[in-house]
PDB file of C-alpha atoms in Angstrom:
ATOM      1  CA  LEU A  27     -11.351  11.837  13.300  1.00  0.00           C
ATOM      2  CA  ILE A  28      -7.661  10.922  13.329  1.00  0.00           C
ATOM      3  CA  LEU A  29      -5.600  13.103  15.694  1.00  0.00           C
ATOM      4  CA  GLN A  30      -1.933  13.635  14.828  1.00  0.00           C
ATOM      5  CA  THR A  31       0.876  15.951  15.866  1.00  0.00           C
ATOM      6  CA  ILE A  32       1.915  19.192  14.172  1.00  0.00           C
ATOM      7  CA  LEU A  33       4.731  17.339  12.409  1.00  0.00           C
ATOM      8  CA  HIS A  34       2.169  15.253  10.536  1.00  0.00           C
ATOM      9  CA  MET A  35       0.629  18.460   9.189  1.00  0.00           C
ATOM     10  CA  LEU A  36       3.951  19.656   7.754  1.00  0.00           C
ATOM     11  CA  CYS A  37       4.388  16.649   5.478  1.00  0.00           C
ATOM     12  CA  ARG A  38       1.534  15.356   3.298  1.00  0.00           C
ATOM     13  CA  PRO A  39       2.881  11.991   2.023  1.00  0.00           C
ATOM     14  CA  CYS A  40      -0.534  10.765   0.897  1.00  0.00           C
ATOM     15  CA  HIS A  41      -1.094  13.860  -1.251  1.00  0.00           C
ATOM     16  CA  ALA A  42       2.415  13.477  -2.641  1.00  0.00           C
ATOM     17  CA  VAL A  43       1.551   9.917  -3.648  1.00  0.00           C
ATOM     18  CA  LEU A  44      -1.786  10.659  -5.286  1.00  0.00           C
ATOM     19  CA  CYS A  45      -1.338  14.162  -6.706  1.00  0.00           C
ATOM     20  CA  TRP A  46      -1.958  14.690 -10.437  1.00  0.00           C
ATOM     21  CA  THR A  47      -3.560  11.282 -10.777  1.00  0.00           C
ATOM     22  CA  HIS A  48      -6.871   9.523 -11.230  1.00  0.00           C
ATOM     23  CA  ALA A  49      -9.042   6.798  -9.711  1.00  0.00           C
ATOM     24  CA  LEU A  50      -7.405   3.983 -11.684  1.00  0.00           C
ATOM     25  CA  LEU A  51      -4.315   3.837  -9.483  1.00  0.00           C
ATOM     26  CA  GLN A  52      -2.700   0.724  -8.062  1.00  0.00           C
ATOM     27  CA  VAL A  53      -1.197   1.916  -4.775  1.00  0.00           C
ATOM     28  CA  LEU A  54       1.050   0.047  -2.317  1.00  0.00           C
ATOM     29  CA  ASP A  55       1.458   1.191   1.297  1.00  0.00           C
ATOM     30  CA  MET A  56       4.498  -0.840   2.391  1.00  0.00           C
ATOM     31  CA  CYS A  57       4.533  -0.016   6.138  1.00  0.00           C
ATOM     32  CA  ALA A  58       0.874   0.759   6.657  1.00  0.00           C
ATOM     33  CA  ALA A  59       0.021   0.158  10.337  1.00  0.00           C
ATOM     34  CA  PRO A  60      -1.694   1.615  12.270  1.00  0.00           C
ATOM     35  CA  GLY A  61      -3.569   2.759   9.146  1.00  0.00           C
ATOM     36  CA  SER A  62      -4.143   6.517   9.248  1.00  0.00           C
ATOM     37  CA  LYS A  63      -2.268   7.088   5.970  1.00  0.00           C
ATOM     38  CA  THR A  64      -3.965   4.081   4.354  1.00  0.00           C
ATOM     39  CA  PHE A  65      -7.330   5.551   5.348  1.00  0.00           C
ATOM     40  CA  GLN A  66      -6.379   8.848   3.698  1.00  0.00           C
ATOM     41  CA  LEU A  67      -5.275   7.025   0.544  1.00  0.00           C
ATOM     42  CA  LEU A  68      -8.637   5.241   0.344  1.00  0.00           C
ATOM     43  CA  GLU A  69     -10.518   8.489   0.905  1.00  0.00           C
ATOM     44  CA  MET A  70      -8.582  10.209  -1.875  1.00  0.00           C
ATOM     45  CA  LEU A  71      -9.100   7.255  -4.215  1.00  0.00           C
ATOM     46  CA  HIS A  72     -12.867   7.437  -3.687  1.00  0.00           C
ATOM     47  CA  ASP A  73     -12.826  11.232  -3.969  1.00  0.00           C
ATOM     48  CA  MET A  74     -11.085  10.968  -7.339  1.00  0.00           C
ATOM     49  CA  ASP A  75     -13.707   8.496  -8.475  1.00  0.00           C
ATOM     50  CA  GLY A  76     -16.417  10.917  -7.359  1.00  0.00           C
ATOM     51  CA  SER A  77     -14.826  13.733  -9.349  1.00  0.00           C
ATOM     52  CA  ALA A  78     -14.530  11.520 -12.424  1.00  0.00           C
ATOM     53  CA  THR A  79     -18.200  10.522 -12.251  1.00  0.00           C
ATOM     54  CA  GLY A  80     -19.428  14.015 -11.409  1.00  0.00           C
ATOM     55  CA  SER A  81     -20.653  13.024  -7.957  1.00  0.00           C
ATOM     56  CA  GLY A  82     -19.657  14.604  -4.654  1.00  0.00           C
ATOM     57  CA  ASN A  83     -20.163  11.512  -2.541  1.00  0.00           C
ATOM     58  CA  ALA A  84     -16.754  10.022  -1.630  1.00  0.00           C
ATOM     59  CA  ALA A  85     -17.471   6.451  -0.545  1.00  0.00           C
ATOM     60  CA  GLY A  86     -20.521   5.909  -2.692  1.00  0.00           C
ATOM     61  CA  SER A  87     -19.663   8.069  -5.660  1.00  0.00           C
ATOM     62  CA  SER A  88     -20.344   5.324  -8.147  1.00  0.00           C
ATOM     63  CA  GLN A  89     -22.177   2.070  -7.908  1.00  0.00           C
ATOM     64  CA  GLN A  90     -19.093  -0.025  -8.535  1.00  0.00           C
ATOM     65  CA  GLY A  91     -16.530   2.197  -6.807  1.00  0.00           C
ATOM     66  CA  PRO A  92     -13.052   3.166  -8.013  1.00  0.00           C
ATOM     67  CA  THR A  93     -11.217   0.939 -10.462  1.00  0.00           C
ATOM     68  CA  GLY A  94      -7.973   1.423  -8.529  1.00  0.00           C
ATOM     69  CA  PHE A  95      -7.021  -0.213  -5.247  1.00  0.00           C
ATOM     70  CA  VAL A  96      -4.723   0.086  -2.226  1.00  0.00           C
ATOM     71  CA  VAL A  97      -2.561  -2.769  -0.905  1.00  0.00           C
ATOM     72  CA  ALA A  98      -1.783  -2.049   2.770  1.00  0.00           C
ATOM     73  CA  ASN A  99       1.116  -4.094   4.113  1.00  0.00           C
ATOM     74  CA  ASP A 100       2.771  -4.428   7.508  1.00  0.00           C
ATOM     75  CA  ALA A 101       5.354  -6.865   8.881  1.00  0.00           C
ATOM     76  CA  ASP A 102       3.647  -7.232  12.289  1.00  0.00           C
ATOM     77  CA  ALA A 103       0.565  -9.472  12.356  1.00  0.00           C
ATOM     78  CA  GLN A 104      -0.897  -7.743  15.421  1.00  0.00           C
ATOM     79  CA  ARG A 105      -0.470  -4.331  13.817  1.00  0.00           C
ATOM     80  CA  CYS A 106      -2.209  -5.717  10.738  1.00  0.00           C
ATOM     81  CA  ASN A 107      -5.240  -6.367  12.961  1.00  0.00           C
ATOM     82  CA  LEU A 108      -5.077  -2.743  14.099  1.00  0.00           C
ATOM     83  CA  LEU A 109      -4.749  -1.672  10.465  1.00  0.00           C
ATOM     84  CA  THR A 110      -7.849  -3.673   9.521  1.00  0.00           C
ATOM     85  CA  HIS A 111      -9.816  -2.162  12.410  1.00  0.00           C
ATOM     86  CA  GLN A 112      -8.722   1.352  11.440  1.00  0.00           C
ATOM     87  CA  THR A 113      -9.680   1.053   7.772  1.00  0.00           C
ATOM     88  CA  LYS A 114     -12.878  -1.004   8.000  1.00  0.00           C
ATOM     89  CA  ARG A 115     -14.802   2.202   8.790  1.00  0.00           C
ATOM     90  CA  MET A 116     -14.275   3.133   5.158  1.00  0.00           C
ATOM     91  CA  CYS A 117     -16.112  -0.007   3.986  1.00  0.00           C
ATOM     92  CA  SER A 118     -14.086   0.152   0.792  1.00  0.00           C
ATOM     93  CA  PRO A 119     -13.899  -2.783  -1.636  1.00  0.00           C
ATOM     94  CA  CYS A 120     -10.610  -1.348  -2.927  1.00  0.00           C
ATOM     95  CA  LEU A 121      -8.418  -2.443   0.003  1.00  0.00           C
ATOM     96  CA  MET A 122      -6.244  -5.509   0.521  1.00  0.00           C
ATOM     97  CA  VAL A 123      -4.272  -6.019   3.771  1.00  0.00           C
ATOM     98  CA  THR A 124      -1.106  -8.149   3.599  1.00  0.00           C
ATOM     99  CA  ASN A 125       1.422  -9.325   6.194  1.00  0.00           C
ATOM    100  CA  HIS A 126       4.960  -9.340   4.728  1.00  0.00           C
ATOM    101  CA  GLU A 127       8.303  -7.795   5.534  1.00  0.00           C
ATOM    102  CA  ALA A 128       8.420  -4.680   3.362  1.00  0.00           C
ATOM    103  CA  GLN A 129      12.014  -5.278   2.223  1.00  0.00           C
ATOM    104  CA  ALA A 130      10.923  -8.692   0.912  1.00  0.00           C
ATOM    105  CA  PHE A 131       7.446  -7.818  -0.363  1.00  0.00           C
ATOM    106  CA  PRO A 132       6.706 -10.557  -2.920  1.00  0.00           C
ATOM    107  CA  ARG A 133       6.235 -10.041  -6.617  1.00  0.00           C
ATOM    108  CA  VAL A 134       2.744 -10.884  -7.828  1.00  0.00           C
ATOM    109  CA  SER A 135       2.030 -12.197 -11.300  1.00  0.00           C
ATOM    110  CA  ALA A 136       0.030  -9.609 -13.232  1.00  0.00           C
ATOM    111  CA  ALA A 137      -1.860 -12.380 -15.028  1.00  0.00           C
ATOM    112  CA  LEU A 138      -2.681 -14.069 -11.713  1.00  0.00           C
ATOM    113  CA  ALA A 139      -3.805 -10.798 -10.135  1.00  0.00           C
ATOM    114  CA  ALA A 140      -6.136 -10.161 -13.075  1.00  0.00           C
ATOM    115  CA  ARG A 141      -7.987 -13.424 -12.556  1.00  0.00           C
ATOM    116  CA  PRO A 142     -11.458 -13.196 -10.961  1.00  0.00           C
ATOM    117  CA  ALA A 143     -11.826 -14.254  -7.343  1.00  0.00           C
ATOM    118  CA  PRO A 144     -12.534 -17.985  -6.820  1.00  0.00           C
ATOM    119  CA  GLY A 145     -16.250 -18.657  -6.381  1.00  0.00           C
ATOM    120  CA  SER A 146     -17.319 -15.405  -8.007  1.00  0.00           C
ATOM    121  CA  ILE A 147     -19.686 -15.153 -10.964  1.00  0.00           C
ATOM    122  CA  ALA A 148     -16.832 -13.856 -13.108  1.00  0.00           C
ATOM    123  CA  ALA A 149     -14.752 -16.918 -12.194  1.00  0.00           C
ATOM    124  CA  ALA A 150     -17.600 -19.256 -13.149  1.00  0.00           C
ATOM    125  CA  GLN A 151     -18.060 -17.487 -16.476  1.00  0.00           C
ATOM    126  CA  ALA A 152     -14.327 -17.654 -17.193  1.00  0.00           C
ATOM    127  CA  ALA A 153     -14.276 -21.368 -16.367  1.00  0.00           C
ATOM    128  CA  ALA A 154     -17.214 -22.006 -18.691  1.00  0.00           C
ATOM    129  CA  GLU A 155     -15.595 -20.066 -21.533  1.00  0.00           C
ATOM    130  CA  ALA A 156     -12.340 -21.957 -21.010  1.00  0.00           C
ATOM    131  CA  ALA A 157     -14.166 -25.293 -21.124  1.00  0.00           C
ATOM    132  CA  VAL A 158     -15.984 -24.366 -24.333  1.00  0.00           C
ATOM    133  CA  GLY A 159     -12.886 -22.958 -26.012  1.00  0.00           C
ATOM    134  CA  ALA A 160     -10.469 -25.667 -24.881  1.00  0.00           C
ATOM    135  CA  ASN A 161      -8.477 -26.997 -27.807  1.00  0.00           C
ATOM    136  CA  GLY A 162      -5.816 -29.087 -26.141  1.00  0.00           C
ATOM    137  CA  ASP A 163      -3.683 -26.170 -25.016  1.00  0.00           C
ATOM    138  CA  ALA A 164      -3.644 -27.431 -21.440  1.00  0.00           C
ATOM    139  CA  GLY A 165      -0.376 -25.836 -20.462  1.00  0.00           C
ATOM    140  CA  ALA A 166      -1.196 -22.323 -21.565  1.00  0.00           C
ATOM    141  CA  ASP A 167      -1.921 -21.089 -18.051  1.00  0.00           C
ATOM    142  CA  ALA A 168       0.636 -23.206 -16.222  1.00  0.00           C
ATOM    143  CA  SER A 169       3.247 -20.454 -16.315  1.00  0.00           C
ATOM    144  CA  ASN A 170       1.014 -18.298 -14.101  1.00  0.00           C
ATOM    145  CA  GLY A 171       0.711 -20.828 -11.301  1.00  0.00           C
ATOM    146  CA  VAL A 172       1.180 -19.716  -7.721  1.00  0.00           C
ATOM    147  CA  GLY A 173       4.155 -21.994  -7.160  1.00  0.00           C
ATOM    148  CA  ASN A 174       6.125 -20.747 -10.176  1.00  0.00           C
ATOM    149  CA  ARG A 175       8.668 -17.926 -10.161  1.00  0.00           C
ATOM    150  CA  VAL A 176       7.384 -14.594 -11.435  1.00  0.00           C
ATOM    151  CA  SER A 177       9.555 -12.888 -14.030  1.00  0.00           C
ATOM    152  CA  ARG A 178      10.126  -9.131 -14.076  1.00  0.00           C
ATOM    153  CA  ASP A 179       8.064  -8.768 -17.246  1.00  0.00           C
ATOM    154  CA  ASP A 180       5.097 -10.543 -15.641  1.00  0.00           C
ATOM    155  CA  THR A 181       5.250  -8.698 -12.292  1.00  0.00           C
ATOM    156  CA  MET A 182       2.291  -6.524 -11.312  1.00  0.00           C
ATOM    157  CA  LEU A 183       3.820  -3.070 -10.810  1.00  0.00           C
ATOM    158  CA  PHE A 184       2.269  -0.220  -8.823  1.00  0.00           C
ATOM    159  CA  ASP A 185       1.478   3.320  -9.946  1.00  0.00           C
ATOM    160  CA  ARG A 186       2.327   4.831  -6.549  1.00  0.00           C
ATOM    161  CA  ILE A 187       4.116   3.456  -3.471  1.00  0.00           C
ATOM    162  CA  LEU A 188       4.084   4.937   0.032  1.00  0.00           C
ATOM    163  CA  ALA A 189       6.850   3.730   2.376  1.00  0.00           C
ATOM    164  CA  ASP A 190       6.677   5.121   5.919  1.00  0.00           C
ATOM    165  CA  VAL A 191       9.809   3.164   6.879  1.00  0.00           C
ATOM    166  CA  PRO A 192      10.752   2.283  10.487  1.00  0.00           C
ATOM    167  CA  CYS A 193      12.631   5.141  12.138  1.00  0.00           C
ATOM    168  CA  SER A 194      14.129   6.151  15.478  1.00  0.00           C
ATOM    169  CA  GLY A 195      11.126   8.340  16.337  1.00  0.00           C
ATOM    170  CA  ASP A 196      13.193  11.483  16.971  1.00  0.00           C
ATOM    171  CA  GLY A 197      10.454  13.624  15.453  1.00  0.00           C
ATOM    172  CA  THR A 198       7.978  12.637  18.178  1.00  0.00           C
ATOM    173  CA  MET A 199       9.987  14.139  21.073  1.00  0.00           C
ATOM    174  CA  ARG A 200       7.286  16.777  21.526  1.00  0.00           C
ATOM    175  CA  LYS A 201       4.766  14.172  22.698  1.00  0.00           C
ATOM    176  CA  ALA A 202       7.320  11.663  24.091  1.00  0.00           C
ATOM    177  CA  PRO A 203      10.114  13.609  25.881  1.00  0.00           C
ATOM    178  CA  ASP A 204      11.684  10.404  27.226  1.00  0.00           C
ATOM    179  CA  ILE A 205      12.986   9.701  23.693  1.00  0.00           C
ATOM    180  CA  TRP A 206      15.587  12.455  24.172  1.00  0.00           C
ATOM    181  CA  ARG A 207      16.972  10.766  27.287  1.00  0.00           C
ATOM    182  CA  ARG A 208      17.322   7.466  25.421  1.00  0.00           C
ATOM    183  CA  TRP A 209      18.547   8.990  22.164  1.00  0.00           C
ATOM    184  CA  SER A 210      21.859   7.995  20.580  1.00  0.00           C
ATOM    185  CA  VAL A 211      23.394   8.188  17.118  1.00  0.00           C
ATOM    186  CA  ASN A 212      23.042   4.420  16.792  1.00  0.00           C
ATOM    187  CA  ASN A 213      19.250   4.679  16.966  1.00  0.00           C
ATOM    188  CA  GLY A 214      19.089   6.091  13.453  1.00  0.00           C
ATOM    189  CA  ASN A 215      22.209   4.485  11.995  1.00  0.00           C
ATOM    190  CA  GLY A 216      21.028   1.023  13.027  1.00  0.00           C
ATOM    191  CA  LEU A 217      17.892   1.363  10.879  1.00  0.00           C
ATOM    192  CA  HIS A 218      19.607   2.784   7.785  1.00  0.00           C
ATOM    193  CA  ASN A 219      20.225  -0.600   6.144  1.00  0.00           C
ATOM    194  CA  LEU A 220      16.592  -1.670   6.630  1.00  0.00           C
ATOM    195  CA  GLN A 221      15.300   1.644   5.285  1.00  0.00           C
ATOM    196  CA  LEU A 222      17.518   1.321   2.214  1.00  0.00           C
ATOM    197  CA  ARG A 223      16.379  -2.255   1.536  1.00  0.00           C
ATOM    198  CA  ILE A 224      12.725  -1.203   1.747  1.00  0.00           C
ATOM    199  CA  ALA A 225      13.344   1.714  -0.635  1.00  0.00           C
ATOM    200  CA  LEU A 226      15.103  -0.541  -3.150  1.00  0.00           C
ATOM    201  CA  GLN A 227      12.283  -3.086  -3.042  1.00  0.00           C
ATOM    202  CA  ALA A 228       9.776  -0.283  -3.589  1.00  0.00           C
ATOM    203  CA  ALA A 229      11.735   0.811  -6.663  1.00  0.00           C
ATOM    204  CA  ARG A 230      11.562  -2.736  -8.044  1.00  0.00           C
ATOM    205  CA  LEU A 231       7.773  -2.821  -7.641  1.00  0.00           C
ATOM    206  CA  LEU A 232       7.160   0.615  -9.161  1.00  0.00           C
ATOM    207  CA  LYS A 233       6.195   1.353 -12.737  1.00  0.00           C
ATOM    208  CA  VAL A 234       8.572   3.486 -14.781  1.00  0.00           C
ATOM    209  CA  GLY A 235       7.785   7.151 -14.237  1.00  0.00           C
ATOM    210  CA  PRO A 236       5.649   7.194 -11.048  1.00  0.00           C
ATOM    211  CA  GLU A 237       6.894   8.032  -7.563  1.00  0.00           C
ATOM    212  CA  VAL A 238       7.826   6.527  -4.193  1.00  0.00           C
ATOM    213  CA  ALA A 239       6.980   8.753  -1.209  1.00  0.00           C
TER     214      ALA A 239
END
């Protein structure tokens, strides 16, 4: 169980992210630690897959699992460890944990992301097919190299993005009364620029039409 305050019950950001959707989603959680919302996103992703396959089992609804995935990011490496610990109970193959500043979350080449993992059977099969079908077009894949810049057209965009941006914590005064004694207008105003930069980066990484919550 994950215990939260009453304020967490008033707002359902995870449901806002995944409502009216399906199990094929590519979801980004930009400020994920400690991981309670990421855990809910994974649960909902598996539940959607279970509904699509006609099975009621969430985590094991289908043999291969959901086609979608969740990228959980946090800027603090130690909090990423906490995030990993929190979500590993799900045992989901649909999770990737990253450690980047949310306002500078990197663009990923869609072609590079679609490649099979190195050392996998799929990667070996792809390498064999490439060797058989090679016709001198050696530079065909060079544009997708890791060291090259990724253009907007080639960027992997997300279907849904959740951004629980850093805040002053005013809403937690019920469980932490000392916040009121330390509160000042600058607490919130000082974070506005960072919050705006994270929101703008989320908009750049979002497909046309879907939502940022």
